[in-house]
Short mmCIF file of C-alpha atoms in Angstrom, two decimals:
data_model
loop_
_atom_site.label_atom_id
_atom_site.label_comp_id
_atom_site.label_asym_id
_atom_site.label_seq_id
_atom_site.Cartn_x
_atom_site.Cartn_y
_atom_site.Cartn_z
CA UNK A 4 0.00 0.00 0.00
CA UNK A 5 1.46 3.36 -1.00
CA UNK A 6 1.15 6.42 1.17
CA UNK A 7 0.59 10.10 0.71
CA UNK A 8 3.80 12.08 1.06
CA UNK A 9 3.72 14.27 4.17
CA UNK A 10 5.96 16.93 5.64
CA UNK A 11 8.30 15.79 8.42
CA UNK A 12 7.10 17.07 11.82
CA UNK A 13 9.26 19.88 13.14
CA UNK A 14 8.58 18.92 16.74
CA UNK A 15 9.56 15.78 18.61
CA UNK A 16 7.37 13.03 17.16
CA UNK A 17 7.83 10.51 19.96
CA UNK A 18 4.57 9.15 21.20
CA UNK A 19 2.51 10.13 18.14
CA UNK A 20 1.54 6.49 17.67
CA UNK A 21 -0.34 5.17 20.67
CA UNK A 22 0.37 1.55 19.74
CA UNK A 23 3.94 0.30 20.08
CA UNK A 24 4.93 -1.68 16.99
CA UNK A 25 7.55 -4.07 15.71
CA UNK A 26 8.69 -3.32 12.17
CA UNK A 27 9.91 -6.53 10.58
CA UNK A 28 11.27 -5.00 7.38
CA UNK A 29 13.46 -1.90 7.46
CA UNK A 30 15.99 -1.30 4.68
CA UNK A 31 18.89 0.46 6.34
CA UNK A 32 22.33 0.22 4.81
CA UNK A 33 25.66 1.92 4.22
CA UNK A 34 25.71 5.17 2.25
CA UNK A 35 28.39 3.76 -0.06
CA UNK A 36 30.50 0.67 -0.57
CA UNK A 37 33.40 2.47 1.10
CA UNK A 38 31.51 2.44 4.39
CA UNK A 39 32.17 -1.32 4.48
CA UNK A 40 35.91 -0.98 3.90
CA UNK A 41 36.85 -1.09 7.63
CA UNK A 42 35.63 -4.70 7.60
CA UNK A 43 37.07 -5.69 4.22
CA UNK A 44 40.72 -6.57 3.69
CA UNK A 45 42.80 -4.48 1.31
CA UNK A 46 42.65 -7.37 -1.14
CA UNK A 47 38.86 -7.07 -1.41
CA UNK A 48 38.90 -3.29 -1.48
CA UNK A 49 41.20 -3.42 -4.49
CA UNK A 50 39.12 -6.15 -6.08
CA UNK A 51 35.92 -4.10 -5.78
CA UNK A 52 37.58 -0.98 -7.16
CA UNK A 53 39.00 -2.91 -10.11
CA UNK A 54 36.31 -5.45 -10.95
CA UNK A 55 33.18 -4.24 -9.17
CA UNK A 56 30.68 -6.62 -7.59
CA UNK A 57 29.00 -8.51 -10.47
CA UNK A 58 26.12 -10.87 -9.71
CA UNK A 59 24.42 -13.66 -11.58
CA UNK A 60 22.20 -11.44 -13.68
CA UNK A 61 22.07 -10.08 -17.20
CA UNK A 62 22.93 -6.62 -15.85
CA UNK A 63 26.71 -6.52 -15.50
CA UNK A 64 26.69 -3.83 -12.82
CA UNK A 65 24.45 -5.98 -10.62
CA UNK A 66 21.50 -3.60 -10.64
CA UNK A 67 17.93 -4.91 -10.88
CA UNK A 68 16.72 -5.51 -14.41
CA UNK A 69 13.78 -3.14 -13.89
CA UNK A 70 14.99 0.19 -12.45
CA UNK A 71 12.38 1.70 -10.17
CA UNK A 72 10.65 4.96 -11.04
CA UNK A 73 12.02 6.83 -8.04
CA UNK A 74 15.73 6.90 -7.08
CA UNK A 75 16.67 4.27 -4.52
CA UNK A 76 13.06 3.01 -4.58
CA UNK A 77 12.45 5.55 -1.82
CA UNK A 78 9.72 7.82 -0.57
CA UNK A 79 10.44 11.36 -1.66
CA UNK A 80 10.35 12.56 1.94
CA UNK A 81 12.86 9.90 3.07
CA UNK A 82 15.88 11.81 1.73
CA UNK A 83 17.63 13.23 4.82
CA UNK A 84 18.94 16.81 5.02
CA UNK A 85 22.46 15.39 5.29
CA UNK A 86 22.33 14.53 1.60
CA UNK A 87 22.85 10.81 2.25
CA UNK A 88 20.66 8.27 0.45
CA UNK A 89 17.42 7.17 2.18
CA UNK A 90 17.91 4.62 4.93
CA UNK A 91 21.57 5.54 5.52
CA UNK A 92 21.25 8.39 8.03
CA UNK A 93 20.46 6.74 11.38
CA UNK A 94 19.60 9.96 13.21
CA UNK A 95 17.11 10.94 10.52
CA UNK A 96 15.63 7.41 10.44
CA UNK A 97 15.08 7.50 14.19
CA UNK A 98 13.32 10.85 13.99
CA UNK A 99 11.21 10.14 10.92
CA UNK A 100 10.28 6.54 11.60
CA UNK A 101 11.31 4.88 14.86
CA UNK A 102 10.20 7.76 17.09
CA UNK A 103 7.26 8.97 15.01
CA UNK A 104 5.72 5.49 14.72
CA UNK A 105 6.64 4.24 18.20
CA UNK A 106 8.74 1.35 16.87
CA UNK A 107 9.68 -0.84 19.81
CA UNK A 108 12.06 -2.94 17.75
CA UNK A 109 12.85 -3.14 14.06
CA UNK A 110 14.48 -5.78 11.87
CA UNK A 111 17.14 -4.49 9.49
CA UNK A 112 17.29 -6.15 6.08
CA UNK A 113 20.23 -4.42 4.37
CA UNK A 114 19.57 -3.45 0.75
CA UNK A 115 23.17 -4.37 -0.12
CA UNK A 116 22.93 -7.66 -2.08
CA UNK A 117 23.86 -10.68 -0.01
CA UNK A 118 23.76 -13.53 -2.48
CA UNK A 119 24.40 -14.30 -6.12
CA UNK A 120 27.94 -12.97 -6.37
CA UNK A 121 29.84 -14.34 -9.35
CA UNK A 122 32.89 -14.58 -7.08
CA UNK A 123 31.89 -16.69 -4.06
CA UNK A 124 34.86 -15.55 -1.97
CA UNK A 125 33.86 -11.93 -2.53
CA UNK A 126 30.30 -12.80 -1.51
CA UNK A 127 31.53 -14.36 1.72
CA UNK A 128 33.71 -11.36 2.54
CA UNK A 129 30.85 -8.99 1.81
CA UNK A 130 28.43 -10.93 4.02
CA UNK A 131 30.81 -10.71 6.97
CA UNK A 132 31.47 -7.01 6.38
CA UNK A 133 27.76 -6.20 6.19
CA UNK A 134 27.12 -8.09 9.42
CA UNK A 135 29.86 -6.26 11.28
CA UNK A 136 28.75 -2.91 9.85
CA UNK A 137 25.19 -3.49 11.06
CA UNK A 138 26.32 -4.21 14.60
CA UNK A 139 28.75 -1.30 14.81
CA UNK A 140 26.80 1.37 12.94
CA UNK A 141 23.17 0.49 13.66
CA UNK A 142 22.63 -1.83 16.61
CA UNK A 143 25.20 -0.37 19.02
CA UNK A 144 24.03 3.25 18.65
CA UNK A 145 20.33 2.28 18.37
CA UNK A 146 19.33 -0.72 20.54
CA UNK A 147 15.81 -0.78 19.09
CA UNK A 148 17.28 -2.30 15.92
CA UNK A 149 18.05 -5.97 15.22
CA UNK A 150 20.55 -6.88 12.51
CA UNK A 151 20.25 -9.65 9.93
CA UNK A 152 22.84 -12.41 9.70
CA UNK A 153 23.58 -11.93 6.01
CA UNK A 154 24.99 -15.03 4.29
CA UNK A 155 26.17 -15.89 0.80
CA UNK A 156 23.79 -18.84 0.48
CA UNK A 157 25.37 -20.25 -2.69
CA UNK A 158 28.38 -21.21 -0.56
CA UNK A 159 26.73 -23.48 1.98
CA UNK A 160 29.78 -24.18 4.12
CA UNK A 161 30.65 -20.50 4.36
CA UNK A 162 27.04 -19.64 5.23
CA UNK A 163 27.03 -22.16 8.06
CA UNK A 164 30.33 -20.80 9.35
CA UNK A 165 29.00 -17.23 9.32
CA UNK A 166 25.84 -18.22 11.18
CA UNK A 167 27.92 -20.03 13.78
CA UNK A 168 30.24 -17.02 14.09
CA UNK A 169 27.29 -14.71 14.73
CA UNK A 170 25.33 -17.11 16.94
CA UNK A 171 24.94 -15.82 20.45
CA UNK A 172 26.00 -12.29 19.55
CA UNK A 173 23.42 -9.84 20.93
CA UNK A 174 21.73 -7.72 18.30
CA UNK A 175 21.05 -10.27 15.54
CA UNK A 176 17.40 -10.99 14.78
CA UNK A 177 17.33 -13.54 11.96
CA UNK A 178 19.32 -15.18 9.16
CA UNK A 179 18.56 -13.42 5.88
CA UNK A 180 18.08 -15.13 2.52
CA UNK A 181 16.62 -13.75 -0.70
CA UNK A 182 13.79 -15.35 -2.65
CA UNK A 183 15.58 -15.51 -6.02
CA UNK A 184 18.62 -17.72 -5.58
CA UNK A 185 20.38 -20.43 -7.55
CA UNK A 186 17.79 -23.13 -6.83
CA UNK A 187 14.80 -24.15 -4.74
CA UNK A 188 15.41 -23.79 -1.01
CA UNK A 189 14.25 -27.26 -0.08
CA UNK A 190 17.07 -28.87 -2.05
CA UNK A 191 19.77 -30.60 -0.05
CA UNK A 192 22.51 -28.10 -0.74
CA UNK A 193 20.70 -25.41 1.29
CA UNK A 194 19.58 -27.62 4.17
CA UNK A 195 22.71 -27.04 6.33
CA UNK A 196 21.92 -23.30 6.35
CA UNK A 197 18.48 -23.88 7.85
CA UNK A 198 19.94 -26.44 10.24
CA UNK A 199 22.57 -23.96 11.43
CA UNK A 200 19.92 -21.28 11.98
CA UNK A 201 17.90 -23.64 14.17
CA UNK A 202 21.01 -24.52 16.19
CA UNK A 203 21.67 -20.81 16.65
CA UNK A 204 18.09 -20.21 17.80
CA UNK A 205 17.45 -17.75 14.97
CA UNK A 206 14.50 -17.55 12.57
CA UNK A 207 15.25 -17.64 8.84
CA UNK A 208 13.85 -14.68 6.92
CA UNK A 209 13.39 -14.84 3.15
CA UNK A 210 13.07 -11.43 1.53
CA UNK A 211 11.91 -10.68 -2.00
CA UNK A 212 14.45 -10.08 -4.80
CA UNK A 213 17.87 -11.62 -5.32
CA UNK A 214 20.17 -12.72 -8.11
CA UNK A 215 19.58 -16.30 -9.14
CA UNK A 216 20.79 -15.89 -12.71
CA UNK A 217 17.45 -17.08 -14.12
CA UNK A 218 14.38 -15.20 -15.48
CA UNK A 219 12.15 -13.53 -12.92
CA UNK A 220 9.14 -15.70 -13.76
CA UNK A 221 8.80 -19.43 -14.40
CA UNK A 222 7.86 -18.63 -18.00
CA UNK A 223 10.68 -16.24 -18.87
CA UNK A 224 11.47 -12.56 -18.51
CA UNK A 225 8.64 -10.11 -17.96
CA UNK A 226 8.53 -6.93 -20.05
CA UNK A 227 7.61 -4.50 -17.28
CA UNK A 228 8.55 -3.56 -13.75
CA UNK A 229 4.92 -4.25 -12.81
CA UNK A 230 5.40 -7.89 -13.85
CA UNK A 231 8.54 -8.07 -11.76
CA UNK A 232 6.67 -6.86 -8.66
CA UNK A 233 3.74 -9.22 -9.20
CA UNK A 234 6.16 -12.07 -9.85
CA UNK A 235 7.52 -12.06 -6.31
CA UNK A 236 4.45 -13.92 -5.11
CA UNK A 237 5.16 -16.67 -7.65
CA UNK A 238 8.73 -17.02 -6.45
CA UNK A 239 7.67 -17.26 -2.81
CA UNK A 240 5.14 -19.95 -3.64
CA UNK A 241 7.80 -22.03 -5.36
CA UNK A 242 10.24 -21.66 -2.46
CA UNK A 243 7.64 -22.45 0.18
CA UNK A 244 6.37 -25.48 -1.71
CA UNK A 245 9.96 -26.71 -2.03
CA UNK A 246 10.67 -26.35 1.69
CA UNK A 247 7.46 -28.17 2.59
CA UNK A 248 7.60 -31.00 0.07
CA UNK A 249 11.33 -31.67 0.29
CA UNK A 250 10.84 -32.15 4.04
CA UNK A 251 12.81 -29.25 5.52
CA UNK A 252 10.10 -28.48 8.07
CA UNK A 253 9.61 -32.15 8.92
CA UNK A 254 13.34 -32.59 9.58
CA UNK A 255 13.60 -29.30 11.47
CA UNK A 256 10.50 -28.89 13.66
CA UNK A 257 12.21 -25.97 15.40
CA UNK A 258 12.58 -23.98 12.17
CA UNK A 259 10.84 -20.58 12.18
CA UNK A 260 10.48 -19.14 8.66
CA UNK A 261 9.50 -15.53 8.01
CA UNK A 262 8.54 -14.57 4.44
CA UNK A 263 9.07 -10.85 3.81
CA UNK A 264 7.61 -8.62 1.09
CA UNK A 265 5.91 -11.37 -0.87
CA UNK A 266 2.33 -10.79 0.25
CA UNK A 267 0.13 -13.45 1.82
CA UNK A 268 -3.14 -13.53 -0.16
CA UNK A 269 -1.86 -16.54 -2.11
CA UNK A 270 -1.19 -18.70 0.96
CA UNK A 271 -4.59 -20.45 1.32
CA UNK A 272 -4.86 -21.45 -2.35
CA UNK A 273 -1.29 -22.76 -2.43
CA UNK A 274 -1.90 -24.84 0.68
CA UNK A 275 -5.20 -26.18 -0.67
CA UNK A 276 -3.45 -27.24 -3.87
CA UNK A 277 -0.54 -28.88 -2.01
CA UNK A 278 -2.90 -30.73 0.34
CA UNK A 279 -5.04 -32.07 -2.50
CA UNK A 280 -2.05 -33.22 -4.53
CA UNK A 281 -0.33 -34.77 -1.50
CA UNK A 282 -3.38 -36.85 -0.58
CA UNK A 283 -3.15 -38.53 -3.99
CA UNK A 284 0.65 -38.66 -4.25
CA UNK A 285 1.71 -39.16 -0.65
CA UNK A 286 3.48 -42.43 -1.47
CA UNK A 287 6.06 -40.32 -3.36
CA UNK A 288 6.94 -38.36 -0.23
CA UNK A 289 6.75 -40.76 2.74
CA UNK A 290 9.00 -38.39 4.70
CA UNK A 291 6.04 -36.03 5.12
CA UNK A 292 4.03 -36.98 8.20
CA UNK A 293 1.40 -34.22 8.03
CA UNK A 294 -0.61 -32.30 5.48
CA UNK A 295 1.55 -29.68 3.74
CA UNK A 296 -0.72 -26.92 5.08
CA UNK A 297 -0.04 -28.02 8.67
CA UNK A 298 3.68 -27.29 8.29
CA UNK A 299 2.88 -23.85 6.90
CA UNK A 300 0.41 -23.00 9.65
CA UNK A 301 2.79 -24.05 12.42
CA UNK A 302 6.24 -22.92 11.24
CA UNK A 303 5.78 -20.02 8.80
CA UNK A 304 5.01 -16.33 9.35
CA UNK A 305 4.26 -13.63 6.77
CA UNK A 306 4.95 -9.91 6.85
CA UNK A 307 2.13 -7.60 5.90
CA UNK A 308 3.86 -5.44 3.30
CA UNK A 309 2.79 -5.56 0.54
CA UNK A 310 -0.74 -6.36 1.66
CA UNK A 311 -3.30 -7.47 -0.90
CA UNK A 312 -6.29 -5.12 -0.99
CA UNK A 313 -9.39 -6.91 -2.33
CA UNK A 314 -12.74 -5.28 -2.95
CA UNK A 315 -14.65 -5.34 -0.73
CA UNK A 316 -11.82 -4.94 1.76
CA UNK A 317 -13.47 -7.24 4.27
CA UNK A 318 -12.46 -10.20 2.10
CA UNK A 319 -8.93 -9.86 3.45
CA UNK A 320 -10.33 -10.99 6.79
CA UNK A 321 -11.26 -14.36 5.26
CA UNK A 322 -7.66 -14.84 4.16
CA UNK A 323 -6.25 -13.77 7.52
CA UNK A 324 -8.77 -16.01 9.27
CA UNK A 325 -7.49 -19.04 7.36
CA UNK A 326 -3.81 -18.20 7.84
CA UNK A 327 -4.29 -17.12 11.45
CA UNK A 328 -3.84 -13.73 13.11
CA UNK A 329 -0.85 -15.20 14.93
CA UNK A 330 0.95 -15.75 11.59
CA UNK A 331 1.14 -12.10 10.52
CA UNK A 332 4.03 -9.75 11.34
CA UNK A 333 3.72 -6.04 10.70
CA UNK A 334 6.24 -4.45 8.33
CA UNK A 335 6.58 -1.02 6.74
CA UNK A 336 9.33 -1.51 4.11
CA UNK A 337 10.83 1.81 5.23
CA UNK A 338 12.11 3.90 3.44
CA UNK A 339 10.76 2.53 0.16
CA UNK A 340 8.03 4.06 -1.98
CA UNK A 341 5.50 1.36 -1.05
CA UNK A 342 5.92 2.06 2.67
CA UNK A 343 2.94 0.96 4.80
CA UNK A 344 1.87 3.51 7.38
CA UNK A 345 0.85 1.72 10.62
CA UNK A 346 -2.02 4.18 11.01
CA UNK A 347 -3.70 3.16 7.75
CA UNK A 348 -2.29 -0.19 6.61
CA UNK A 349 -5.16 -2.44 7.74
CA UNK A 350 -8.49 -0.66 7.27
CA UNK A 351 -10.62 -3.43 8.83
CA UNK A 352 -12.03 -3.95 12.29
CA UNK A 353 -9.84 -5.78 14.78
CA UNK A 354 -10.21 -6.73 18.41
CA UNK A 355 -7.74 -5.14 20.80
CA UNK A 356 -5.96 -8.48 21.16
CA UNK A 357 -5.70 -8.89 17.40
CA UNK A 358 -4.36 -5.35 17.08
CA UNK A 359 -1.71 -5.94 19.75
CA UNK A 360 -0.61 -9.25 18.25
CA UNK A 361 -0.62 -7.89 14.70
CA UNK A 362 1.56 -4.89 15.49
CA UNK A 363 3.78 -6.30 18.23
CA UNK A 364 2.90 -9.52 20.05
CA UNK A 365 3.44 -11.95 17.17
CA UNK A 366 6.87 -10.51 16.38
CA UNK A 367 7.87 -10.63 20.05
CA UNK A 368 7.10 -14.34 20.12
CA UNK A 369 8.82 -15.18 16.82
CA UNK A 370 11.97 -13.20 17.71
CA UNK A 371 12.01 -13.96 21.43
CA UNK A 372 11.77 -10.31 22.45
CA UNK A 373 10.36 -9.69 25.92
#
């Protein structure tokens, strides 16, 4: 849901929102690649300056194939007076968003790409640098923030090592993967990453986008940015079906999976289809002990941005009712153009308990925040 651009309040905005919230998708990152240099060896600094950071995509510079209409995909009012790009000025972010919207804790999903590097060693070095930067430049000065454990998922062993290195370090909220990677997430090569996350006591978050080196739809390349945005739901369905059917949830009953920025309106129909097919083909997958939908409804959570908006709007309640109010985590996507304002993002009636769980309680339970 997009918002109307508003002027930034000139007075202290703390307390404007009566409801404390958890924001499970904030895109805060370094202002430039050089900000990561303190955590990159001279070898990698020289490599980046000479060869850049190419990813598995048709665009050699690693940029998305469909440039967004606004610079940095940002709200026009998210550009700080300092001149830094949106999401890179912590003081401004605190004033405009954390304070103004009474954010109790927020999950940082750095916009700097974390997977799909052509050079795997560079990807591993970048993942570690981004993790250290988050702790030093975001979490330490602003304890309301939780960092992502960024991993280069195409190097499984290195990803496991990075999760183990970060495990137990205060300030990390989840392990971050992207939805478009080199294969389906239920395949065996990715399993050790999920296993390591469970050992570390961390949820795994899968965020939209990524560089898998393949077209952005199962039928080929779309012609428009609009197709790219709509296509994220397709990618999430494929990844979730893979994790369920390949048995990742069955083998890891302690796995908590958070799907970010892929919507949730498609969840019931996908589960209905998986359940129906499994009842007729269950002899092919004897490792599954429950209906596919039961794994989804017990181990998967969905963020609310972007939120499908049917007409009449009350129909969204049917979808939420099937998924469960306890499965939804509020997210704003700050500072991007499709930011969801907590004051207007869910224009339907809720009980006070549903409102509390939707904005804060569910996230507290998933992330173990008291």
